[in-house]
JSON list of C-alpha atoms in Angstrom, two decimals:
[
{"chain": "A", "resi": 1311, "resn": "MET", "atom": "CA", "xyz": [21.43, -47.52, 17.75]},
{"chain": "A", "resi": 1312, "resn": "ALA", "atom": "CA", "xyz": [24.53, -47.32, 15.64]},
{"chain": "A", "resi": 1313, "resn": "TRP", "atom": "CA", "xyz": [26.32, -44.03, 15.00]},
{"chain": "A", "resi": 1314, "resn": "GLU", "atom": "CA", "xyz": [25.65, -44.28, 11.28]},
{"chain": "A", "resi": 1315, "resn": "GLU", "atom": "CA", "xyz": [22.00, -44.82, 11.81]},
{"chain": "A", "resi": 1316, "resn": "TRP", "atom": "CA", "xyz": [21.84, -41.60, 14.00]},
{"chain": "A", "resi": 1317, "resn": "GLU", "atom": "CA", "xyz": [23.58, -39.64, 11.32]},
{"chain": "A", "resi": 1318, "resn": "GLN", "atom": "CA", "xyz": [21.17, -40.93, 8.71]},
{"chain": "A", "resi": 1319, "resn": "LEU", "atom": "CA", "xyz": [18.18, -39.90, 10.83]},
{"chain": "A", "resi": 1320, "resn": "LYS", "atom": "CA", "xyz": [19.63, -36.35, 11.22]},
{"chain": "A", "resi": 1321, "resn": "THR", "atom": "CA", "xyz": [20.23, -36.03, 7.47]},
{"chain": "A", "resi": 1322, "resn": "ASP", "atom": "CA", "xyz": [16.71, -37.25, 6.73]},
{"chain": "A", "resi": 1323, "resn": "ALA", "atom": "CA", "xyz": [15.28, -34.75, 9.22]},
{"chain": "A", "resi": 1324, "resn": "GLU", "atom": "CA", "xyz": [17.30, -31.88, 7.68]},
{"chain": "A", "resi": 1325, "resn": "ALA", "atom": "CA", "xyz": [16.09, -32.83, 4.23]},
{"chain": "A", "resi": 1326, "resn": "ARG", "atom": "CA", "xyz": [12.48, -32.74, 5.32]},
{"chain": "A", "resi": 1327, "resn": "ARG", "atom": "CA", "xyz": [13.00, -29.43, 7.02]},
{"chain": "A", "resi": 1328, "resn": "SER", "atom": "CA", "xyz": [14.44, -27.67, 4.00]},
{"chain": "A", "resi": 1329, "resn": "THR", "atom": "CA", "xyz": [11.30, -28.37, 1.98]},
{"chain": "A", "resi": 1330, "resn": "GLN", "atom": "CA", "xyz": [9.05, -26.65, 4.51]},
{"chain": "A", "resi": 1331, "resn": "MET", "atom": "CA", "xyz": [8.43, -22.94, 4.81]},
{"chain": "A", "resi": 1332, "resn": "GLN", "atom": "CA", "xyz": [8.79, -21.25, 8.13]},
{"chain": "A", "resi": 1333, "resn": "ILE", "atom": "CA", "xyz": [7.90, -17.68, 8.76]},
{"chain": "A", "resi": 1334, "resn": "ASN", "atom": "CA", "xyz": [9.26, -16.06, 11.90]},
{"chain": "A", "resi": 1335, "resn": "HIS", "atom": "CA", "xyz": [8.06, -12.56, 11.22]},
{"chain": "A", "resi": 1336, "resn": "VAL", "atom": "CA", "xyz": [6.43, -10.33, 8.67]},
{"chain": "A", "resi": 1337, "resn": "ALA", "atom": "CA", "xyz": [8.04, -7.13, 7.50]},
{"chain": "A", "resi": 1338, "resn": "PRO", "atom": "CA", "xyz": [6.03, -4.05, 8.34]},
{"chain": "A", "resi": 1339, "resn": "VAL", "atom": "CA", "xyz": [4.20, -2.58, 5.43]},
{"chain": "A", "resi": 1340, "resn": "GLY", "atom": "CA", "xyz": [4.07, 1.12, 5.13]},
{"chain": "A", "resi": 1341, "resn": "GLY", "atom": "CA", "xyz": [1.84, 3.49, 3.24]},
{"chain": "A", "resi": 1342, "resn": "ASP", "atom": "CA", "xyz": [3.80, 3.11, 0.07]},
{"chain": "A", "resi": 1343, "resn": "GLY", "atom": "CA", "xyz": [3.27, -0.71, 0.01]},
{"chain": "A", "resi": 1344, "resn": "ALA", "atom": "CA", "xyz": [7.05, -1.28, -0.39]},
{"chain": "A", "resi": 1345, "resn": "GLY", "atom": "CA", "xyz": [7.57, -2.43, 3.19]},
{"chain": "A", "resi": 1346, "resn": "THR", "atom": "CA", "xyz": [8.80, 0.92, 4.45]},
{"chain": "A", "resi": 1347, "resn": "PRO", "atom": "CA", "xyz": [7.71, 1.19, 8.10]},
{"chain": "A", "resi": 1348, "resn": "MET", "atom": "CA", "xyz": [5.49, 4.08, 8.94]},
{"chain": "A", "resi": 1349, "resn": "PHE", "atom": "CA", "xyz": [5.15, 5.50, 12.39]},
{"chain": "A", "resi": 1350, "resn": "GLY", "atom": "CA", "xyz": [2.59, 8.09, 13.27]},
{"chain": "A", "resi": 1351, "resn": "GLU", "atom": "CA", "xyz": [0.77, 9.55, 16.21]},
{"chain": "A", "resi": 1352, "resn": "LEU", "atom": "CA", "xyz": [-2.31, 8.22, 17.85]},
{"chain": "A", "resi": 1353, "resn": "LYS", "atom": "CA", "xyz": [-4.97, 10.83, 17.16]},
{"chain": "A", "resi": 1354, "resn": "VAL", "atom": "CA", "xyz": [-8.33, 10.71, 18.83]},
{"chain": "A", "resi": 1355, "resn": "LYS", "atom": "CA", "xyz": [-10.79, 13.41, 18.28]},
{"chain": "A", "resi": 1356, "resn": "ASN", "atom": "CA", "xyz": [-13.36, 14.42, 20.91]},
{"chain": "A", "resi": 1357, "resn": "ALA", "atom": "CA", "xyz": [-16.15, 13.90, 18.38]},
{"chain": "A", "resi": 1358, "resn": "ASP", "atom": "CA", "xyz": [-15.04, 10.23, 18.06]},
{"chain": "A", "resi": 1359, "resn": "LEU", "atom": "CA", "xyz": [-15.00, 9.72, 21.81]},
{"chain": "A", "resi": 1360, "resn": "GLU", "atom": "CA", "xyz": [-18.33, 11.49, 22.13]},
{"chain": "A", "resi": 1361, "resn": "LYS", "atom": "CA", "xyz": [-19.87, 9.24, 19.43]},
{"chain": "A", "resi": 1362, "resn": "ILE", "atom": "CA", "xyz": [-18.66, 6.01, 21.04]},
{"chain": "A", "resi": 1363, "resn": "GLY", "atom": "CA", "xyz": [-19.75, 7.21, 24.49]},
{"chain": "A", "resi": 1364, "resn": "LYS", "atom": "CA", "xyz": [-23.24, 8.09, 23.23]},
{"chain": "A", "resi": 1365, "resn": "GLU", "atom": "CA", "xyz": [-23.55, 4.59, 21.62]},
{"chain": "A", "resi": 1366, "resn": "ALA", "atom": "CA", "xyz": [-22.49, 2.90, 24.90]},
{"chain": "A", "resi": 1367, "resn": "HIS", "atom": "CA", "xyz": [-25.06, 4.99, 26.76]},
{"chain": "A", "resi": 1368, "resn": "SER", "atom": "CA", "xyz": [-27.74, 4.19, 24.16]},
{"chain": "A", "resi": 1369, "resn": "LEU", "atom": "CA", "xyz": [-26.91, 0.47, 24.45]},
{"chain": "A", "resi": 1370, "resn": "PHE", "atom": "CA", "xyz": [-27.09, 0.75, 28.27]},
{"chain": "A", "resi": 1371, "resn": "GLU", "atom": "CA", "xyz": [-30.57, 2.29, 28.09]},
{"chain": "A", "resi": 1372, "resn": "HIS", "atom": "CA", "xyz": [-31.87, -0.12, 25.49]},
{"chain": "A", "resi": 1373, "resn": "LEU", "atom": "CA", "xyz": [-30.58, -3.18, 27.26]},
{"chain": "A", "resi": 1374, "resn": "GLY", "atom": "CA", "xyz": [-31.89, -1.95, 30.59]},
{"chain": "A", "resi": 1375, "resn": "ARG", "atom": "CA", "xyz": [-35.35, -1.46, 29.10]},
{"chain": "A", "resi": 1376, "resn": "GLU", "atom": "CA", "xyz": [-35.61, -4.53, 26.88]},
{"chain": "A", "resi": 1377, "resn": "GLY", "atom": "CA", "xyz": [-33.57, -6.89, 29.03]},
{"chain": "A", "resi": 1378, "resn": "LYS", "atom": "CA", "xyz": [-35.65, -6.33, 32.11]},
{"chain": "A", "resi": 1379, "resn": "VAL", "atom": "CA", "xyz": [-38.89, -6.88, 30.13]},
{"chain": "A", "resi": 1380, "resn": "ALA", "atom": "CA", "xyz": [-37.56, -10.29, 28.95]},
{"chain": "A", "resi": 1381, "resn": "ASN", "atom": "CA", "xyz": [-36.50, -11.24, 32.42]},
{"chain": "A", "resi": 1382, "resn": "SER", "atom": "CA", "xyz": [-39.84, -10.28, 34.00]},
{"chain": "A", "resi": 1383, "resn": "SER", "atom": "CA", "xyz": [-41.65, -12.40, 31.39]},
{"chain": "A", "resi": 1384, "resn": "SER", "atom": "CA", "xyz": [-39.40, -15.36, 32.24]},
{"chain": "A", "resi": 1385, "resn": "ASP", "atom": "CA", "xyz": [-40.00, -14.87, 35.95]},
{"chain": "A", "resi": 1386, "resn": "SER", "atom": "CA", "xyz": [-43.78, -14.71, 35.38]},
{"chain": "A", "resi": 1387, "resn": "ALA", "atom": "CA", "xyz": [-43.70, -17.84, 33.26]},
{"chain": "A", "resi": 1388, "resn": "ALA", "atom": "CA", "xyz": [-41.63, -19.67, 35.89]},
{"chain": "A", "resi": 1389, "resn": "ARG", "atom": "CA", "xyz": [-44.12, -18.75, 38.64]},
{"chain": "A", "resi": 1390, "resn": "ASN", "atom": "CA", "xyz": [-47.04, -19.85, 36.49]},
{"chain": "A", "resi": 1391, "resn": "LEU", "atom": "CA", "xyz": [-45.37, -23.18, 35.72]},
{"chain": "A", "resi": 1392, "resn": "LYS", "atom": "CA", "xyz": [-44.57, -23.71, 39.37]},
{"chain": "A", "resi": 1393, "resn": "GLN", "atom": "CA", "xyz": [-48.14, -23.09, 40.35]},
{"chain": "A", "resi": 1394, "resn": "GLN", "atom": "CA", "xyz": [-49.33, -25.74, 37.88]},
{"chain": "A", "resi": 1395, "resn": "GLY", "atom": "CA", "xyz": [-46.84, -28.26, 39.30]},
{"chain": "A", "resi": 1396, "resn": "PHE", "atom": "CA", "xyz": [-44.37, -28.45, 36.42]},
{"chain": "A", "resi": 1397, "resn": "ASP", "atom": "CA", "xyz": [-40.75, -29.37, 37.24]},
{"chain": "A", "resi": 1398, "resn": "LEU", "atom": "CA", "xyz": [-39.66, -27.16, 34.34]},
{"chain": "A", "resi": 1399, "resn": "ALA", "atom": "CA", "xyz": [-40.42, -24.09, 36.53]},
{"chain": "A", "resi": 1400, "resn": "ALA", "atom": "CA", "xyz": [-37.14, -24.52, 38.52]},
{"chain": "A", "resi": 1401, "resn": "GLY", "atom": "CA", "xyz": [-35.08, -24.67, 35.32]},
{"chain": "A", "resi": 1402, "resn": "LEU", "atom": "CA", "xyz": [-36.79, -21.62, 33.87]},
{"chain": "A", "resi": 1403, "resn": "GLN", "atom": "CA", "xyz": [-36.25, -19.74, 37.13]},
{"chain": "A", "resi": 1404, "resn": "HIS", "atom": "CA", "xyz": [-32.56, -20.60, 37.10]},
{"chain": "A", "resi": 1405, "resn": "VAL", "atom": "CA", "xyz": [-32.21, -19.38, 33.51]},
{"chain": "A", "resi": 1406, "resn": "SER", "atom": "CA", "xyz": [-34.03, -16.16, 34.51]},
{"chain": "A", "resi": 1407, "resn": "ASN", "atom": "CA", "xyz": [-31.68, -15.63, 37.43]},
{"chain": "A", "resi": 1408, "resn": "ARG", "atom": "CA", "xyz": [-28.66, -16.18, 35.21]},
{"chain": "A", "resi": 1409, "resn": "TRP", "atom": "CA", "xyz": [-30.12, -13.76, 32.66]},
{"chain": "A", "resi": 1410, "resn": "GLU", "atom": "CA", "xyz": [-30.54, -11.13, 35.36]},
{"chain": "A", "resi": 1411, "resn": "LYS", "atom": "CA", "xyz": [-26.93, -11.53, 36.54]},
{"chain": "A", "resi": 1412, "resn": "GLN", "atom": "CA", "xyz": [-25.48, -11.45, 33.04]},
{"chain": "A", "resi": 1413, "resn": "LEU", "atom": "CA", "xyz": [-27.59, -8.41, 32.05]},
{"chain": "A", "resi": 1414, "resn": "GLY", "atom": "CA", "xyz": [-26.37, -6.62, 35.19]},
{"chain": "A", "resi": 1415, "resn": "SER", "atom": "CA", "xyz": [-22.78, -7.36, 34.19]},
{"chain": "A", "resi": 1416, "resn": "LEU", "atom": "CA", "xyz": [-23.36, -6.04, 30.64]},
{"chain": "A", "resi": 1417, "resn": "LEU", "atom": "CA", "xyz": [-25.13, -2.98, 31.84]},
{"chain": "A", "resi": 1418, "resn": "ASP", "atom": "CA", "xyz": [-22.22, -2.29, 34.22]},
{"chain": "A", "resi": 1419, "resn": "ALA", "atom": "CA", "xyz": [-19.80, -2.65, 31.28]},
{"chain": "A", "resi": 1420, "resn": "CYS", "atom": "CA", "xyz": [-21.72, -0.25, 29.08]},
{"chain": "A", "resi": 1421, "resn": "ALA", "atom": "CA", "xyz": [-21.95, 2.26, 31.86]},
{"chain": "A", "resi": 1422, "resn": "GLN", "atom": "CA", "xyz": [-18.21, 1.96, 32.54]},
{"chain": "A", "resi": 1423, "resn": "ILE", "atom": "CA", "xyz": [-17.41, 2.51, 28.79]},
{"chain": "A", "resi": 1424, "resn": "SER", "atom": "CA", "xyz": [-19.70, 5.59, 28.59]},
{"chain": "A", "resi": 1425, "resn": "ASN", "atom": "CA", "xyz": [-18.39, 7.13, 31.84]},
{"chain": "A", "resi": 1426, "resn": "HIS", "atom": "CA", "xyz": [-14.78, 6.35, 30.93]},
{"chain": "A", "resi": 1427, "resn": "LEU", "atom": "CA", "xyz": [-15.01, 8.02, 27.55]},
{"chain": "A", "resi": 1428, "resn": "HIS", "atom": "CA", "xyz": [-16.74, 11.09, 29.12]},
{"chain": "A", "resi": 1429, "resn": "ARG", "atom": "CA", "xyz": [-13.90, 11.37, 31.59]},
{"chain": "A", "resi": 1430, "resn": "THR", "atom": "CA", "xyz": [-11.35, 10.78, 28.91]},
{"chain": "A", "resi": 1431, "resn": "GLN", "atom": "CA", "xyz": [-12.80, 13.66, 26.84]},
{"chain": "A", "resi": 1432, "resn": "SER", "atom": "CA", "xyz": [-12.63, 15.91, 29.95]},
{"chain": "A", "resi": 1433, "resn": "ILE", "atom": "CA", "xyz": [-9.08, 14.92, 30.77]},
{"chain": "A", "resi": 1434, "resn": "HIS", "atom": "CA", "xyz": [-7.80, 15.32, 27.18]},
{"chain": "A", "resi": 1435, "resn": "GLY", "atom": "CA", "xyz": [-9.50, 18.67, 26.91]},
{"chain": "A", "resi": 1436, "resn": "GLY", "atom": "CA", "xyz": [-7.77, 19.86, 30.11]},
{"chain": "A", "resi": 1437, "resn": "ASP", "atom": "CA", "xyz": [-4.45, 18.48, 28.87]},
{"chain": "A", "resi": 1438, "resn": "GLU", "atom": "CA", "xyz": [-4.78, 20.32, 25.63]},
{"chain": "A", "resi": 1439, "resn": "ASP", "atom": "CA", "xyz": [-5.54, 23.55, 27.35]},
{"chain": "A", "resi": 1440, "resn": "TYR", "atom": "CA", "xyz": [-2.56, 23.13, 29.64]},
{"chain": "A", "resi": 1441, "resn": "ILE", "atom": "CA", "xyz": [-0.27, 22.42, 26.74]},
{"chain": "A", "resi": 1442, "resn": "ARG", "atom": "CA", "xyz": [-1.59, 25.39, 24.79]},
{"chain": "A", "resi": 1443, "resn": "ARG", "atom": "CA", "xyz": [-1.14, 27.70, 27.81]},
{"chain": "A", "resi": 1444, "resn": "THR", "atom": "CA", "xyz": [2.33, 26.41, 28.52]},
{"chain": "A", "resi": 1445, "resn": "MET", "atom": "CA", "xyz": [3.44, 26.65, 24.89]},
{"chain": "A", "resi": 1446, "resn": "SER", "atom": "CA", "xyz": [2.13, 30.26, 24.51]},
{"chain": "A", "resi": 1447, "resn": "SER", "atom": "CA", "xyz": [3.95, 31.36, 27.67]},
{"chain": "A", "resi": 1448, "resn": "ILE", "atom": "CA", "xyz": [7.16, 29.76, 26.33]},
{"chain": "A", "resi": 1449, "resn": "ASP", "atom": "CA", "xyz": [6.74, 31.66, 23.08]},
{"chain": "A", "resi": 1450, "resn": "THR", "atom": "CA", "xyz": [6.28, 34.90, 24.99]},
{"chain": "A", "resi": 1451, "resn": "LEU", "atom": "CA", "xyz": [9.36, 34.14, 27.07]},
{"chain": "A", "resi": 1452, "resn": "ASP", "atom": "CA", "xyz": [11.37, 33.30, 23.95]},
{"chain": "A", "resi": 1453, "resn": "GLN", "atom": "CA", "xyz": [10.33, 36.57, 22.34]},
{"chain": "A", "resi": 1454, "resn": "GLY", "atom": "CA", "xyz": [11.67, 38.46, 25.33]},
{"chain": "A", "resi": 1455, "resn": "PHE", "atom": "CA", "xyz": [15.12, 36.90, 24.78]},
{"chain": "A", "resi": 1456, "resn": "ASP", "atom": "CA", "xyz": [15.10, 37.03, 21.03]},
{"chain": "A", "resi": 1457, "resn": "GLU", "atom": "CA", "xyz": [16.36, 40.38, 19.76]},
{"chain": "A", "resi": 1458, "resn": "ARG", "atom": "CA", "xyz": [15.22, 39.51, 16.26]},
{"chain": "A", "resi": 1459, "resn": "VAL", "atom": "CA", "xyz": [11.57, 40.02, 17.27]},
{"chain": "A", "resi": 1460, "resn": "GLY", "atom": "CA", "xyz": [11.67, 43.77, 17.04]},
{"chain": "A", "resi": 1461, "resn": "LYS", "atom": "CA", "xyz": [13.63, 46.17, 14.92]},
{"chain": "A", "resi": 1462, "resn": "ALA", "atom": "CA", "xyz": [17.09, 47.10, 16.21]},
{"chain": "A", "resi": 1463, "resn": "GLY", "atom": "CA", "xyz": [16.91, 50.06, 18.63]},
{"chain": "A", "resi": 1464, "resn": "LYS", "atom": "CA", "xyz": [13.19, 49.64, 19.12]},
{"chain": "A", "resi": 1465, "resn": "PRO", "atom": "CA", "xyz": [11.40, 48.32, 22.22]},
{"chain": "A", "resi": 1466, "resn": "ASN", "atom": "CA", "xyz": [10.62, 44.54, 22.09]},
{"chain": "A", "resi": 1467, "resn": "PRO", "atom": "CA", "xyz": [6.88, 44.16, 21.34]},
{"chain": "A", "resi": 1468, "resn": "ALA", "atom": "CA", "xyz": [6.75, 41.12, 23.61]},
{"chain": "A", "resi": 1469, "resn": "TYR", "atom": "CA", "xyz": [6.90, 43.61, 26.54]},
{"chain": "A", "resi": 1470, "resn": "TYR", "atom": "CA", "xyz": [5.58, 46.83, 25.01]},
{"chain": "A", "resi": 1471, "resn": "GLY", "atom": "CA", "xyz": [2.53, 47.44, 22.83]},
{"chain": "A", "resi": 1472, "resn": "LYS", "atom": "CA", "xyz": [3.27, 50.43, 20.69]},
{"chain": "A", "resi": 1473, "resn": "PRO", "atom": "CA", "xyz": [6.78, 51.77, 20.74]},
{"chain": "A", "resi": 1474, "resn": "SER", "atom": "CA", "xyz": [5.57, 54.99, 22.54]},
{"chain": "A", "resi": 1475, "resn": "GLU", "atom": "CA", "xyz": [3.66, 53.06, 25.29]},
{"chain": "A", "resi": 1476, "resn": "LYS", "atom": "CA", "xyz": [5.49, 51.09, 27.93]},
{"chain": "A", "resi": 1477, "resn": "LYS", "atom": "CA", "xyz": [3.61, 48.38, 29.82]},
{"chain": "A", "resi": 1478, "resn": "GLY", "atom": "CA", "xyz": [4.32, 47.65, 33.42]},
{"chain": "A", "resi": 1479, "resn": "ASP", "atom": "CA", "xyz": [6.26, 50.78, 34.14]}
]
């Protein structure tokens, strides 16, 4: 291949490339629609978690009830076909066994979702209580060091109730 031919191929490839559109990224779109990125906090309310957990539990119960009925019908049909000498019985029994295995996996997944969300509610509730207690004790401590809390020359209300009563003495 001659050098001129190579240069011509590169030029042709560059010309084809310039007519194509290539997107490497999309600018984040904010709430104002002008592309201003918005960042926020992930907020999950206990009511939302509870609703999802109840739905998972309801699905678990419904699948357990209805799925087992369908499987027992298939097992019964497979036994009946086998007694009558049909080769189809083995295939139907195989399908029934797979159904039972898949149903068990799905039931386990629903139970895990329900249990996980229940635990998550409990953990987040405990975290919120801990944060609330910690923050309130910090506020009390801050008041003790902040002379602006009480009037000048008067006892700090963080440590004393009424000015005439002293707590802890």
